PDB file of C-alpha atoms in Angstrom:
ATOM      1  CA  MET A 115      -8.489 -80.030  21.216  1.00 35.00           C
ATOM      2  CA  SER A 116      -6.105 -77.487  22.715  1.00 37.00           C
ATOM      3  CA  ASP A 117      -6.905 -73.764  22.765  1.00 39.00           C
ATOM      4  CA  THR A 118      -3.902 -73.127  20.502  1.00 37.00           C
ATOM      5  CA  MET A 119      -5.134 -75.646  17.942  1.00 38.00           C
ATOM      6  CA  SER A 120      -8.636 -74.183  18.129  1.00 37.00           C
ATOM      7  CA  ASP A 121      -7.288 -70.649  17.643  1.00 42.00           C
ATOM      8  CA  ALA A 122      -5.207 -71.755  14.668  1.00 41.00           C
ATOM      9  CA  MET A 123      -8.223 -73.372  13.062  1.00 43.00           C
ATOM     10  CA  SER A 124     -10.430 -70.322  13.677  1.00 50.00           C
ATOM     11  CA  ASP A 125      -7.752 -68.064  12.132  1.00 64.00           C
ATOM     12  CA  ALA A 126      -7.473 -70.190   8.985  1.00 79.00           C
ATOM     13  CA  PRO A 127     -10.454 -68.620   7.148  1.00 83.00           C
ATOM     14  CA  SER A 128      -9.330 -65.110   8.128  1.00 92.00           C
ATOM     15  CA  GLU A 129      -5.868 -65.787   6.743  1.00 96.00           C
ATOM     16  CA  GLN A 130      -7.296 -67.369   3.604  1.00 97.00           C
ATOM     17  CA  PHE A 131      -9.401 -64.292   2.899  1.00 98.00           C
ATOM     18  CA  MET A 132      -6.585 -61.918   3.839  1.00 98.00           C
ATOM     19  CA  ARG A 133      -4.301 -63.705   1.355  1.00 98.00           C
ATOM     20  CA  GLN A 134      -6.894 -62.988  -1.337  1.00 98.00           C
ATOM     21  CA  ALA A 135      -6.975 -59.342  -0.243  1.00 98.00           C
ATOM     22  CA  LEU A 136      -3.153 -59.293  -0.535  1.00 98.00           C
ATOM     23  CA  GLU A 137      -3.495 -60.587  -4.110  1.00 98.00           C
ATOM     24  CA  GLN A 138      -5.758 -57.632  -4.820  1.00 98.00           C
ATOM     25  CA  ALA A 139      -3.203 -55.279  -3.242  1.00 98.00           C
ATOM     26  CA  LYS A 140      -0.610 -56.654  -5.671  1.00 98.00           C
ATOM     27  CA  HIS A 141      -2.889 -55.617  -8.578  1.00 98.00           C
ATOM     28  CA  ALA A 142      -2.902 -52.061  -7.173  1.00 98.00           C
ATOM     29  CA  TRP A 143       0.895 -52.080  -6.888  1.00 98.00           C
ATOM     30  CA  ASP A 144       1.249 -53.256 -10.483  1.00 97.00           C
ATOM     31  CA  LEU A 145      -0.751 -50.188 -11.543  1.00 97.00           C
ATOM     32  CA  GLY A 146       1.302 -47.776  -9.425  1.00 96.00           C
ATOM     33  CA  GLU A 147      -1.442 -47.416  -6.819  1.00 98.00           C
ATOM     34  CA  VAL A 148      -0.880 -47.740  -3.072  1.00 98.00           C
ATOM     35  CA  PRO A 149      -1.134 -51.525  -2.556  1.00 98.00           C
ATOM     36  CA  VAL A 150      -4.313 -52.029  -0.576  1.00 98.00           C
ATOM     37  CA  GLY A 151      -6.711 -54.854  -1.385  1.00 98.00           C
ATOM     38  CA  ALA A 152     -10.076 -56.006  -0.099  1.00 98.00           C
ATOM     39  CA  VAL A 153     -12.510 -58.870  -0.470  1.00 98.00           C
ATOM     40  CA  VAL A 154     -16.149 -59.168   0.629  1.00 98.00           C
ATOM     41  CA  VAL A 155     -17.237 -62.565   1.959  1.00 98.00           C
ATOM     42  CA  LYS A 156     -20.787 -63.905   2.362  1.00 98.00           C
ATOM     43  CA  ASP A 157     -21.410 -67.327   3.887  1.00 97.00           C
ATOM     44  CA  GLY A 158     -17.726 -68.240   3.598  1.00 96.00           C
ATOM     45  CA  VAL A 159     -17.480 -67.371  -0.109  1.00 97.00           C
ATOM     46  CA  VAL A 160     -15.729 -64.363  -1.670  1.00 98.00           C
ATOM     47  CA  ILE A 161     -18.415 -62.471  -3.601  1.00 98.00           C
ATOM     48  CA  ALA A 162     -16.459 -59.315  -4.489  1.00 98.00           C
ATOM     49  CA  ARG A 163     -12.924 -57.990  -4.733  1.00 98.00           C
ATOM     50  CA  GLY A 164     -11.339 -54.578  -4.899  1.00 98.00           C
ATOM     51  CA  TYR A 165      -8.015 -52.810  -4.928  1.00 98.00           C
ATOM     52  CA  ASN A 166      -6.944 -49.194  -4.681  1.00 98.00           C
ATOM     53  CA  GLN A 167      -7.618 -47.268  -7.906  1.00 98.00           C
ATOM     54  CA  PRO A 168      -7.977 -43.552  -7.047  1.00 98.00           C
ATOM     55  CA  ILE A 169      -5.070 -42.466  -9.294  1.00 97.00           C
ATOM     56  CA  GLY A 170      -6.066 -44.463 -12.361  1.00 97.00           C
ATOM     57  CA  LYS A 171      -9.787 -43.752 -12.021  1.00 98.00           C
ATOM     58  CA  HIS A 172      -9.262 -40.092 -11.051  1.00 98.00           C
ATOM     59  CA  ASP A 173     -11.600 -40.843  -8.163  1.00 98.00           C
ATOM     60  CA  PRO A 174     -10.719 -40.056  -4.533  1.00 98.00           C
ATOM     61  CA  THR A 175     -13.331 -42.594  -3.391  1.00 98.00           C
ATOM     62  CA  ALA A 176     -11.841 -45.532  -5.336  1.00 98.00           C
ATOM     63  CA  HIS A 177     -10.246 -47.094  -2.259  1.00 98.00           C
ATOM     64  CA  ALA A 178     -10.064 -50.906  -2.229  1.00 98.00           C
ATOM     65  CA  GLU A 179     -12.874 -51.165   0.311  1.00 98.00           C
ATOM     66  CA  ILE A 180     -15.266 -48.927  -1.643  1.00 98.00           C
ATOM     67  CA  VAL A 181     -14.530 -50.789  -4.889  1.00 98.00           C
ATOM     68  CA  ALA A 182     -15.237 -54.118  -3.151  1.00 98.00           C
ATOM     69  CA  LEU A 183     -18.402 -52.810  -1.456  1.00 98.00           C
ATOM     70  CA  ARG A 184     -19.761 -51.525  -4.781  1.00 98.00           C
ATOM     71  CA  ALA A 185     -19.076 -54.876  -6.448  1.00 98.00           C
ATOM     72  CA  ALA A 186     -20.712 -56.799  -3.583  1.00 98.00           C
ATOM     73  CA  ALA A 187     -23.795 -54.564  -3.708  1.00 98.00           C
ATOM     74  CA  GLU A 188     -24.094 -55.321  -7.436  1.00 98.00           C
ATOM     75  CA  VAL A 189     -23.774 -59.071  -6.818  1.00 98.00           C
ATOM     76  CA  LEU A 190     -26.396 -59.072  -4.070  1.00 98.00           C
ATOM     77  CA  GLY A 191     -28.654 -56.496  -5.726  1.00 98.00           C
ATOM     78  CA  ASN A 192     -28.799 -54.486  -2.524  1.00 97.00           C
ATOM     79  CA  TYR A 193     -26.954 -51.473  -1.119  1.00 97.00           C
ATOM     80  CA  ARG A 194     -27.030 -53.169   2.267  1.00 97.00           C
ATOM     81  CA  LEU A 195     -24.748 -56.142   2.815  1.00 98.00           C
ATOM     82  CA  PRO A 196     -26.067 -57.894   5.944  1.00 95.00           C
ATOM     83  CA  GLY A 197     -24.164 -61.005   6.909  1.00 97.00           C
ATOM     84  CA  CYS A 198     -21.137 -59.948   4.864  1.00 98.00           C
ATOM     85  CA  GLU A 199     -17.584 -59.581   6.055  1.00 98.00           C
ATOM     86  CA  LEU A 200     -14.918 -57.364   4.508  1.00 98.00           C
ATOM     87  CA  TYR A 201     -11.227 -58.274   4.673  1.00 98.00           C
ATOM     88  CA  VAL A 202      -8.776 -55.471   3.878  1.00 98.00           C
ATOM     89  CA  THR A 203      -5.001 -55.284   4.073  1.00 98.00           C
ATOM     90  CA  LEU A 204      -4.889 -51.859   5.779  1.00 98.00           C
ATOM     91  CA  GLU A 205      -6.973 -50.374   8.566  1.00 98.00           C
ATOM     92  CA  PRO A 206      -9.852 -48.505   6.906  1.00 98.00           C
ATOM     93  CA  CYS A 207     -10.009 -44.709   6.783  1.00 97.00           C
ATOM     94  CA  VAL A 208     -13.008 -42.648   7.922  1.00 96.00           C
ATOM     95  CA  MET A 209     -14.575 -42.603   4.442  1.00 97.00           C
ATOM     96  CA  CYS A 210     -14.372 -46.360   4.021  1.00 97.00           C
ATOM     97  CA  SER A 211     -15.472 -47.046   7.605  1.00 96.00           C
ATOM     98  CA  GLY A 212     -18.536 -44.857   7.072  1.00 94.00           C
ATOM     99  CA  ALA A 213     -19.416 -46.739   3.892  1.00 97.00           C
ATOM    100  CA  MET A 214     -18.985 -50.045   5.698  1.00 96.00           C
ATOM    101  CA  MET A 215     -21.370 -48.992   8.443  1.00 94.00           C
ATOM    102  CA  HIS A 216     -23.940 -47.765   5.918  1.00 95.00           C
ATOM    103  CA  ALA A 217     -23.621 -51.120   4.109  1.00 97.00           C
ATOM    104  CA  ARG A 218     -24.453 -52.828   7.415  1.00 96.00           C
ATOM    105  CA  LEU A 219     -21.490 -55.200   7.251  1.00 97.00           C
ATOM    106  CA  ALA A 220     -21.417 -57.821   9.980  1.00 96.00           C
ATOM    107  CA  LYS A 221     -17.645 -57.760  10.320  1.00 97.00           C
ATOM    108  CA  VAL A 222     -14.515 -55.939   9.153  1.00 97.00           C
ATOM    109  CA  VAL A 223     -11.122 -57.634   9.374  1.00 98.00           C
ATOM    110  CA  TYR A 224      -7.983 -55.663   8.595  1.00 97.00           C
ATOM    111  CA  GLY A 225      -4.282 -56.449   8.421  1.00 97.00           C
ATOM    112  CA  ALA A 226      -1.878 -53.581   9.137  1.00 97.00           C
ATOM    113  CA  THR A 227      -2.799 -50.608  11.303  1.00 97.00           C
ATOM    114  CA  ASP A 228      -2.732 -47.131   9.797  1.00 96.00           C
ATOM    115  CA  PRO A 229      -1.316 -44.644  12.309  1.00 93.00           C
ATOM    116  CA  LYS A 230      -2.076 -41.687  10.011  1.00 95.00           C
ATOM    117  CA  THR A 231      -5.675 -42.230   8.873  1.00 94.00           C
ATOM    118  CA  GLY A 232      -6.934 -45.398  10.578  1.00 94.00           C
ATOM    119  CA  ALA A 233     -10.560 -45.187  11.725  1.00 92.00           C
ATOM    120  CA  CYS A 234     -10.694 -48.453  13.696  1.00 92.00           C
ATOM    121  CA  GLY A 235      -8.779 -47.121  16.665  1.00 91.00           C
ATOM    122  CA  SER A 236      -5.427 -45.876  15.386  1.00 92.00           C
ATOM    123  CA  VAL A 237      -6.522 -42.260  14.869  1.00 93.00           C
ATOM    124  CA  VAL A 238     -10.241 -42.438  15.559  1.00 90.00           C
ATOM    125  CA  ASP A 239     -12.587 -45.315  16.345  1.00 89.00           C
ATOM    126  CA  LEU A 240     -15.645 -44.868  14.185  1.00 86.00           C
ATOM    127  CA  PHE A 241     -16.893 -48.388  14.898  1.00 87.00           C
ATOM    128  CA  GLY A 242     -16.729 -47.864  18.663  1.00 84.00           C
ATOM    129  CA  GLN A 243     -19.359 -45.117  18.711  1.00 83.00           C
ATOM    130  CA  GLU A 244     -22.214 -46.428  20.853  1.00 82.00           C
ATOM    131  CA  GLN A 245     -24.757 -43.845  19.627  1.00 78.00           C
ATOM    132  CA  LEU A 246     -24.631 -45.184  16.050  1.00 79.00           C
ATOM    133  CA  ASN A 247     -27.560 -47.355  14.986  1.00 76.00           C
ATOM    134  CA  HIS A 248     -25.479 -50.162  13.472  1.00 80.00           C
ATOM    135  CA  HIS A 249     -22.540 -51.912  15.064  1.00 84.00           C
ATOM    136  CA  THR A 250     -20.014 -53.783  12.969  1.00 92.00           C
ATOM    137  CA  GLU A 251     -17.602 -56.212  14.566  1.00 94.00           C
ATOM    138  CA  VAL A 252     -13.978 -55.223  13.904  1.00 95.00           C
ATOM    139  CA  SER A 253     -10.863 -57.361  14.125  1.00 95.00           C
ATOM    140  CA  GLY A 254      -7.378 -56.104  13.301  1.00 96.00           C
ATOM    141  CA  GLY A 255      -3.898 -57.499  12.961  1.00 95.00           C
ATOM    142  CA  VAL A 256      -4.648 -60.476  10.705  1.00 96.00           C
ATOM    143  CA  MET A 257      -1.437 -61.106   8.777  1.00 97.00           C
ATOM    144  CA  ALA A 258      -0.370 -57.610   9.842  1.00 97.00           C
ATOM    145  CA  GLU A 259       3.307 -58.284   9.216  1.00 97.00           C
ATOM    146  CA  GLU A 260       2.733 -59.367   5.592  1.00 97.00           C
ATOM    147  CA  CYS A 261       0.287 -56.549   4.903  1.00 98.00           C
ATOM    148  CA  GLY A 262       2.555 -53.913   6.430  1.00 97.00           C
ATOM    149  CA  ALA A 263       5.652 -55.286   4.670  1.00 97.00           C
ATOM    150  CA  MET A 264       3.998 -54.909   1.266  1.00 98.00           C
ATOM    151  CA  LEU A 265       3.218 -51.250   1.984  1.00 97.00           C
ATOM    152  CA  LYS A 266       6.749 -50.604   3.289  1.00 97.00           C
ATOM    153  CA  ARG A 267       8.319 -52.178   0.196  1.00 97.00           C
ATOM    154  CA  PHE A 268       6.050 -50.138  -2.078  1.00 97.00           C
ATOM    155  CA  PHE A 269       6.901 -46.821  -0.437  1.00 96.00           C
ATOM    156  CA  ALA A 270      10.620 -47.691  -0.253  1.00 95.00           C
ATOM    157  CA  ALA A 271      10.586 -48.433  -4.004  1.00 94.00           C
ATOM    158  CA  ARG A 272       8.718 -45.192  -4.657  1.00 92.00           C
ATOM    159  CA  ARG A 273      11.263 -43.180  -2.618  1.00 93.00           C
ATOM    160  CA  ALA A 274      14.177 -44.901  -4.372  1.00 93.00           C
ATOM    161  CA  ALA A 275      12.678 -44.116  -7.788  1.00 89.00           C
ATOM    162  CA  ALA A 276      12.177 -40.477  -6.805  1.00 89.00           C
ATOM    163  CA  ALA A 277      15.758 -40.230  -5.537  1.00 91.00           C
ATOM    164  CA  ALA A 278      17.074 -41.805  -8.745  1.00 90.00           C
ATOM    165  CA  ALA A 279      15.031 -39.351 -10.803  1.00 88.00           C
ATOM    166  CA  ARG A 280      16.441 -36.420  -8.788  1.00 86.00           C
ATOM    167  CA  ARG A 281      19.995 -37.728  -9.303  1.00 87.00           C
ATOM    168  CA  GLY A 282      19.283 -38.093 -13.012  1.00 81.00           C
ATOM    169  CA  ASP A 283      17.931 -34.538 -13.187  1.00 65.00           C
ATOM    170  CA  ALA A 284      20.963 -33.195 -11.306  1.00 60.00           C
ATOM    171  CA  ALA A 285      23.354 -35.077 -13.632  1.00 58.00           C
ATOM    172  CA  ALA A 286      21.583 -33.637 -16.685  1.00 54.00           C
ATOM    173  CA  GLU A 287      22.246 -30.053 -15.547  1.00 54.00           C
TER     174      GLU A 287
END
């Protein structure tokens, strides 16, 4: 088997799980939340899902990753999630990265990078700190184009709606 074929086969599960995370992101979008979605996988099976809900829940910690981690902890009956992997459409922030490390995740896979708050290397690299007692494997860029495009479309639609509202307000005066 060629290296390319082997790479494509090894990427298939990552893409499958990232597609499920994108489905979760769509739920967030439908609710007017920033479209970020996450799934937690154990032994090749999705055990928990989450999407951004901080606006609707009035909870600054209700990021997709935290929602998914909480659900996975409930499923497993443990606040630690050894052997679990988390797939998320956007590079995790510091808060979410800290929670992932405390959960003892085996691996985090993200789609698009976040140049403003990313804690997997874009702004800071929380997972690369050698002095920490737990080390989680991190992989980025899985379906990055699709993940990033969803965010760009969301913010473009939000800006267009705001501009239309301003034009409507100006016309009313």
